[in-house]
XYZ file of C-alpha atoms in Angstrom:
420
model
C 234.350 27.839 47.345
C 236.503 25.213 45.041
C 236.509 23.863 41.718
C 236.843 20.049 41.276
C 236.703 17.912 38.490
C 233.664 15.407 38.338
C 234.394 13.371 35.144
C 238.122 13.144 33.956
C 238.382 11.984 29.913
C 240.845 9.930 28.609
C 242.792 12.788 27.358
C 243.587 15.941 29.237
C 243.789 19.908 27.937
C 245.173 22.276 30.696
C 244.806 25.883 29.681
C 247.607 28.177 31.336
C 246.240 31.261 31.512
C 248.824 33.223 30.194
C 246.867 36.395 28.889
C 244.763 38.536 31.391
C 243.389 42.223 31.305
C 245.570 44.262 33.587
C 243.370 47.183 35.239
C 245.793 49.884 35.856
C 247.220 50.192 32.395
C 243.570 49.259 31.252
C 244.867 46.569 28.382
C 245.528 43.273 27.845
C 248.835 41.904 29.118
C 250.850 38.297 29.177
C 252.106 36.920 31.875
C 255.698 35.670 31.065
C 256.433 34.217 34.315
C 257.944 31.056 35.640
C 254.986 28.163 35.977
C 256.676 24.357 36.092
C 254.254 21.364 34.968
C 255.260 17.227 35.739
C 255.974 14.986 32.786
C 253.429 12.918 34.662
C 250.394 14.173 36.510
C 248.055 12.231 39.038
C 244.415 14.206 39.177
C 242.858 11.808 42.040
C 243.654 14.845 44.676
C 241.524 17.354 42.198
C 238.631 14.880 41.633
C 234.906 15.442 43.568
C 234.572 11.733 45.168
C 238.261 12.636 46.153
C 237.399 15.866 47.787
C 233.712 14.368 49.374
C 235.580 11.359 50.248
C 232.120 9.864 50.616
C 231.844 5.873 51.805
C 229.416 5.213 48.441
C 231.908 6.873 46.644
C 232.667 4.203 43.564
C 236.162 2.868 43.517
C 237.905 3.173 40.542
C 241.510 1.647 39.386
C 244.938 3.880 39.935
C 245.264 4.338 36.116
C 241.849 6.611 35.935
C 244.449 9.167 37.755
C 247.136 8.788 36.621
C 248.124 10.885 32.877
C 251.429 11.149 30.912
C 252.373 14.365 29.104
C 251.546 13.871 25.479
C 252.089 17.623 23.632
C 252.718 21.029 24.804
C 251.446 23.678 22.490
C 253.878 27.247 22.978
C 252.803 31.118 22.516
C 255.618 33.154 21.372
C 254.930 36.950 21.423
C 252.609 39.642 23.564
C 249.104 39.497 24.051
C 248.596 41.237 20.649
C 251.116 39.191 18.597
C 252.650 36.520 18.444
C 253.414 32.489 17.025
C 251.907 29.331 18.203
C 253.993 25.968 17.608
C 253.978 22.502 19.540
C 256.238 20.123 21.043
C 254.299 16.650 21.141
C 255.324 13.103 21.342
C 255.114 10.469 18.637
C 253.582 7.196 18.893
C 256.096 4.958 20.920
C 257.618 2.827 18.822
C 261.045 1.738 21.034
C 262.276 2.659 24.733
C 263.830 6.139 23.881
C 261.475 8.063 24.754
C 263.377 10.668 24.060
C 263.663 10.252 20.697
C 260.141 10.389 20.093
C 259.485 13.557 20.677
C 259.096 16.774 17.893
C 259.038 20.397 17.219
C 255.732 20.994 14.808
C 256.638 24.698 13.843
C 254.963 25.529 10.900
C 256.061 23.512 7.798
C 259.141 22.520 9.534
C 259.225 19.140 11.809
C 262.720 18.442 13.396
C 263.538 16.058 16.523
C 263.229 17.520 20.081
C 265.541 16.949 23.159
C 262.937 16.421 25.981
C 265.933 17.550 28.524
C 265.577 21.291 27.322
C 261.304 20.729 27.538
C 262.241 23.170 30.964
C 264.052 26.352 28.548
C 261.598 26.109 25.718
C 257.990 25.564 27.768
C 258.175 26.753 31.072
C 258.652 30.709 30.942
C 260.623 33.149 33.144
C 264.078 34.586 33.190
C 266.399 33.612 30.270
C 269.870 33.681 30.955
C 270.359 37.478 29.930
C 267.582 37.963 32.866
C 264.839 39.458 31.070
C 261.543 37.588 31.225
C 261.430 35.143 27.711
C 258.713 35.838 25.239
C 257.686 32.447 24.642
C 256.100 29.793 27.210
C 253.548 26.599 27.229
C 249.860 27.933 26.797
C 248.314 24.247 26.348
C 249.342 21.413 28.146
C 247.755 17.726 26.682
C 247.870 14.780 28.627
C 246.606 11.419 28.008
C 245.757 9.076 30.222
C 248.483 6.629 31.141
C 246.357 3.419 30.498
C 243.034 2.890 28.625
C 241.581 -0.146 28.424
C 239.727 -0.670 24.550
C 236.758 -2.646 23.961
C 235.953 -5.007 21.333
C 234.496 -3.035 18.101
C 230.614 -4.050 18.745
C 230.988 -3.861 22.877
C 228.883 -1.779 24.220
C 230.218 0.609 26.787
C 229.611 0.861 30.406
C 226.167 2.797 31.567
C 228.656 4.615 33.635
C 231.910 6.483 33.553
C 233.635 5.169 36.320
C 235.952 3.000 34.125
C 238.980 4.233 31.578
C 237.620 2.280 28.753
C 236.926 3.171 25.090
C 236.157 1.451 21.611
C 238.976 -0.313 20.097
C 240.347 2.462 17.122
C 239.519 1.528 13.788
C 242.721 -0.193 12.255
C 242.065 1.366 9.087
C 241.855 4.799 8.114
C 239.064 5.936 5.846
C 239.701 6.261 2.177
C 238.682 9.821 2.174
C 241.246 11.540 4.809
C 243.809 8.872 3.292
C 243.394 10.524 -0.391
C 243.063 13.523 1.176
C 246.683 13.165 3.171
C 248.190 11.398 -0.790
C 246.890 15.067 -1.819
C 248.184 17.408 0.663
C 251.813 15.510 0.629
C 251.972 15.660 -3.336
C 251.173 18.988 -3.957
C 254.446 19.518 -0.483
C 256.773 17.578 -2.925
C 255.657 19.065 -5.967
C 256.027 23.059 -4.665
C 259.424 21.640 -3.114
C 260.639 21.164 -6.242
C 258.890 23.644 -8.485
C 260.781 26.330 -5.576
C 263.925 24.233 -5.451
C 267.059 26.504 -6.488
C 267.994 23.723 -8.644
C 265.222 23.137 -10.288
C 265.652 26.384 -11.602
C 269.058 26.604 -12.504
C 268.466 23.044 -14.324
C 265.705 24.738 -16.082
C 267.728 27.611 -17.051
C 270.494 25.429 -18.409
C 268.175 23.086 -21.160
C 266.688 27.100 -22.044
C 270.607 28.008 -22.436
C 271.222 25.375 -24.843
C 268.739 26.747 -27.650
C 270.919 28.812 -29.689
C 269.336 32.803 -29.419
C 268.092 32.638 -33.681
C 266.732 29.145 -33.630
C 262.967 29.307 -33.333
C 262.703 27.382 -29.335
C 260.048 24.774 -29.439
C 256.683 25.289 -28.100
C 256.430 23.502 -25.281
C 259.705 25.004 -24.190
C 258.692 27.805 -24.051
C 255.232 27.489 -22.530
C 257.435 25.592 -19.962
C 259.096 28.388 -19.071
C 256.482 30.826 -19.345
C 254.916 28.773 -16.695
C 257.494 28.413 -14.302
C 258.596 32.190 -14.371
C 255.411 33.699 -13.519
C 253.736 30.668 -11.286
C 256.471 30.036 -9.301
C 260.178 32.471 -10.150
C 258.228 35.604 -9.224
C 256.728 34.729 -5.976
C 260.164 33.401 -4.900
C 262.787 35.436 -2.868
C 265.586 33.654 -3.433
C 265.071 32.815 -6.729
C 265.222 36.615 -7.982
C 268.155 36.777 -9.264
C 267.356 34.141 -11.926
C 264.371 36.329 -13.301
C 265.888 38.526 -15.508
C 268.080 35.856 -17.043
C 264.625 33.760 -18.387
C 262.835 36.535 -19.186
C 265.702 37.475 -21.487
C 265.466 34.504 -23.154
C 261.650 34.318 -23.184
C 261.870 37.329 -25.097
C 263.698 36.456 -27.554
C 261.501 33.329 -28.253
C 258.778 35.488 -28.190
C 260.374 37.997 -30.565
C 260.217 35.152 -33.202
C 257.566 32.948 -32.772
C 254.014 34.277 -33.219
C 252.298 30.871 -32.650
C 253.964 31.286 -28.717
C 252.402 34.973 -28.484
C 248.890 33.412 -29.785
C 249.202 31.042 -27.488
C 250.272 33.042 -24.313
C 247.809 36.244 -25.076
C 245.321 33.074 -25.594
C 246.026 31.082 -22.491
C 245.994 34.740 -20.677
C 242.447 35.901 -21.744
C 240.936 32.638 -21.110
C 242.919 31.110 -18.229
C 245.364 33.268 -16.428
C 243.616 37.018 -16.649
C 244.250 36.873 -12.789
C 247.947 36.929 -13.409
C 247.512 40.734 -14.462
C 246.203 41.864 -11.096
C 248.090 39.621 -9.302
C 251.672 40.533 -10.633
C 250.934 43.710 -12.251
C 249.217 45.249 -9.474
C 249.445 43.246 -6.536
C 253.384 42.282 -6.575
C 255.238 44.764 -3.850
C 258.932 44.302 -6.147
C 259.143 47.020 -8.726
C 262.015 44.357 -10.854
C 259.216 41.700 -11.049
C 256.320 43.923 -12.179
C 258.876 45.471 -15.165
C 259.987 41.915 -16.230
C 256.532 41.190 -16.486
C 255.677 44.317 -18.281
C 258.813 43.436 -20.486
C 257.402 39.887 -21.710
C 253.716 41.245 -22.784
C 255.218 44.090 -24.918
C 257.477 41.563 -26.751
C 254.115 39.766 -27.729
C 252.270 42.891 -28.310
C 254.580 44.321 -30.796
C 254.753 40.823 -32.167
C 251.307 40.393 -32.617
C 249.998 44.062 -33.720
C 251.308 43.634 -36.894
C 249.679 40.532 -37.891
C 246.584 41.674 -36.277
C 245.718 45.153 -37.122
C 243.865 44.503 -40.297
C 241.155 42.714 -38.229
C 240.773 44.648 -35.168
C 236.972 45.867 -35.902
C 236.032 42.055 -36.797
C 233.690 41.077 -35.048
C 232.454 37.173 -33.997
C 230.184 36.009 -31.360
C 232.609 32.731 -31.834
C 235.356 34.543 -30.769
C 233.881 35.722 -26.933
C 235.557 34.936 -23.588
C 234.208 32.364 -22.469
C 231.868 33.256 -19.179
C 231.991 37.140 -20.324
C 229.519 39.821 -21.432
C 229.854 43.245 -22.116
C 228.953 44.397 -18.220
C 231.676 42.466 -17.041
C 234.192 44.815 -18.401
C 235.409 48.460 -17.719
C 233.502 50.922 -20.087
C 231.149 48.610 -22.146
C 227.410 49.010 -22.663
C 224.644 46.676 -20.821
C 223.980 45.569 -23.713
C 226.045 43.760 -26.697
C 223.894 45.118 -29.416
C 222.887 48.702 -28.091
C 225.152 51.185 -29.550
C 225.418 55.040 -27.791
C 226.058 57.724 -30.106
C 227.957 59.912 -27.093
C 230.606 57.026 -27.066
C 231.179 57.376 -31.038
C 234.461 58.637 -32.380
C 234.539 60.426 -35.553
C 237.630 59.788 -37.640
C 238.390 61.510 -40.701
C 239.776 59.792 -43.662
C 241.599 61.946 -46.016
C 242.607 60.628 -49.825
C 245.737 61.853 -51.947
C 245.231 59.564 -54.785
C 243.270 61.615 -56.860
C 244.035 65.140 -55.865
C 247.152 65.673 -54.150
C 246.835 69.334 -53.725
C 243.506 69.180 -52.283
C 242.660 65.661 -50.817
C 239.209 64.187 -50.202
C 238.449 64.356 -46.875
C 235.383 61.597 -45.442
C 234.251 61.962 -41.979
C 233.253 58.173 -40.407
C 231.868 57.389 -37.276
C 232.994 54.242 -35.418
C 230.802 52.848 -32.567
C 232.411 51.464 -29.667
C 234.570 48.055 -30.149
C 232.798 44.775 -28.467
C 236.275 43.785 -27.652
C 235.619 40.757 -26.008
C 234.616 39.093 -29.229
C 237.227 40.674 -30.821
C 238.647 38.129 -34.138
C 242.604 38.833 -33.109
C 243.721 37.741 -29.893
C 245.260 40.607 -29.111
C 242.166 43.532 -28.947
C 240.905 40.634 -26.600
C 243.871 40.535 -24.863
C 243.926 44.193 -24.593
C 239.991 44.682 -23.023
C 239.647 41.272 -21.081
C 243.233 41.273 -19.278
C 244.298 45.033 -19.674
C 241.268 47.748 -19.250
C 239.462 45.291 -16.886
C 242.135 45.583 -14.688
C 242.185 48.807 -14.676
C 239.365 48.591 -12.092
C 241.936 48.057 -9.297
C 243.819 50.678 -10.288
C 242.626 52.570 -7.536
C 243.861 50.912 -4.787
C 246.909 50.093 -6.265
C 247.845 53.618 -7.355
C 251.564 53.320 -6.338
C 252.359 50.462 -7.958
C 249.910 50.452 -11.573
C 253.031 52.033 -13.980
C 253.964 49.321 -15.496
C 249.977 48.165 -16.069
C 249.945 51.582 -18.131
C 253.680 50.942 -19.482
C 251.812 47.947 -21.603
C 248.514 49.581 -22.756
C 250.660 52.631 -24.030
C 252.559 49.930 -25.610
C 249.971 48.596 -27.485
C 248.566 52.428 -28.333
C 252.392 53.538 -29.874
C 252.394 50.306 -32.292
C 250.343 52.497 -34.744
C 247.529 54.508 -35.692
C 245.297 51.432 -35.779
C 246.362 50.573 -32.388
C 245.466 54.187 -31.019
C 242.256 54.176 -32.695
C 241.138 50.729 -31.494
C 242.673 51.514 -27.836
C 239.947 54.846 -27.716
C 237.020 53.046 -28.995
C 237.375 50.052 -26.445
């Protein structure tokens, strides 16, 4: 019994077989040894009229044999781990063909020397003799010459003959666009990450004296970049602190930049509570954070307390309703009595010795349509994420850090903070 290969296509997969299940330890194991492959391989000895050698066999031309190693595509790891990256050849475009050939690891793409194809792809001992980690588990070859048809040529009934349409010369508009797309948004997050885009950044913020009122756009600017891009960055840390020091003092004296960030946050960006709050492993980052919304709070409480139980359907989160957040009724209209506070309202005016006491009850605050930005703020970014609290119970202090904040600003605060 044999295997033999009927029909051979133009280009050529070979799978190594690296990975098998070993039965004595009862798992799944890799096989790291030595296996060598040609730069060029003929297949006419592995083919079935080869084999049969039968006299009605059809001839067909040497180059239906013969293939050319194209790519090699590498495992790195165990059976239960591990990286895949390639080594493949470029387009020829001179007669170095060594020159044309490239690592593909990832996002990086450097220049390969073919003479060291033998360390890198073909397994074994490395020169500390221990068995490498990392060999070829895909070889691709192509076949040395195809022969292309006219565009409109029909092909031969049969497959006895390395032939193909001629390749469109042009490639379509939508993988073109959607190549422009995929390379912009590369160049774009490698400068938005750049270290020097930062420390540019930092410099024009530097040059706003610390009592002059920074100019909106700056600071939105820099809102922007600190949270979208700073705090996912490793090496970019150490800047942090240094913006959000300045951010806070803009903050500190512009209320038109706290409407427009608790704004931008309830409407836009609620995500950015979960996701840095919550979800962000670095302690520094989730204080910073923490740091910038109690600037605005405190800012903004004062302005807004007066209008905290206002009310207007004009006013709602876009794409929200009641259900949507934590500890609202079904319904905006439907009031519970169980979920009303009582708050008593004593006057010294008339009688200081003995003041008039009046006992209200306050329903439950529709937050969400809330007239000051900064109840809404409060229900749509803060309590509703307090729904992932749970699985994020050893890093959710500083989520509570900034809804105490807003509660110690003042009795209005409190109040507001228990009927919501």
């Amino acid at each position: 019994k044999r295997c033999c290969v009927s029909f051979l296509p133009n280009t050529l997969i070979i799978h190594m077989k690296r990975f098998e299940f070993d039965l004595e330890s009862m798992r799944k194991v890799k096989i790291n040894t030595r296996c060598t492959f040609p730069m060029e391989l003929n297949m006419k000895a592995y083919t079935k009229e080869q084999l049969t050698a039968s006299a009605d066999s059809f001839p067909k031309v040497a180059d239906y044999y013969q293939y050319q190693l194209r790519g090699v595509l590498i495992h790195s790891g165990t059976a239960d781990s591990g990286h895949y990256y390639s080594i493949a050849k470029a387009p020829q475009h001179g007669e170095d063909s060594d020159a044309s050939w490239f690592c593909f690891n990832d996002s990086t793409v450097s220049p390969f020397d073919l003479s060291a194809l033998h360390e890198e792809a073909f397994g074994g001992f490395s020169s500390q003799n221990s068995l490498k980690p990392y060999s070829a588990y895909l070889l691709i070859y192509e076949r040395q010459h195809v022969a292309f048809l006219e565009r409109g040529t029909e092909l031969p009934s049969s497959y006895e003959y390395n032939c193909v349409q001629e390749p469109k010369l042009f490639m379509p508009k939508e993988l073109l666009d959607d190549i422009s797309r995929d390379n912009s948004r590369f160049l774009r997050d490698q400068t938005l990450f750049d270290p020097a885009y930062s420390t540019w950044l930092l410099d024009i913020a530097n040059v706003i004296e610390t009592d002059t009122l920074a100019p909106l756009e700056i600071v939105q600017l820099v809102t922007l970049h600190i949270f979208e891009n700073l705090s996912h960055s490793k090496d970019l840390n150490s800047q942090l602190e240094s913006f959000v020091t300045l951010l806070c003092s803009w903050y500190a004296q512009s209320s038109d930049a706290c409407l427009w960030l608790l704004d931008f946050m309830c409407k836009k960006l609620r995500f950015w509570i979960v996701k840095i709050l919550l979800n962000c492993s670095v302690a520094e980052t989730r204080s910073l954070f923490a740091r910038v919304l109690m600037t605005v709070i405190r800012k903004m409480a004062v302005g807004n307390r007066a209008q905290y139980g206002v009310e207007d359907e004009e006013c709602a989160v876009a794409g929200s309703g009641s259900a949507s957040f934590v500890g609202s009724d079904d319904d905006w209209n439907r009031r519970d009595s169980d979920d009303d506070i009582l708050l008593k309202v004593f006057d010294w005016s008339q009688t200081p010795q003995q003041p008039s006491c009046v006992t209200r009850r306050i329903g439950r605050a529709n937050f969400w349509m809330s007239k000051t930005v900064c109840s809404r703020f409060l229900g749509v970014a803060l309590l509703d994420a307090m729904q992932s609290c749970e699985q994020h119970w050893r890093r959710f202090d500083q989520l509570f850090q900034v809804v105490d904040c807003f509660a110690s600003c003042g009795f209005s605060e409190a109040v507001y903070l228990i009927r919501c």
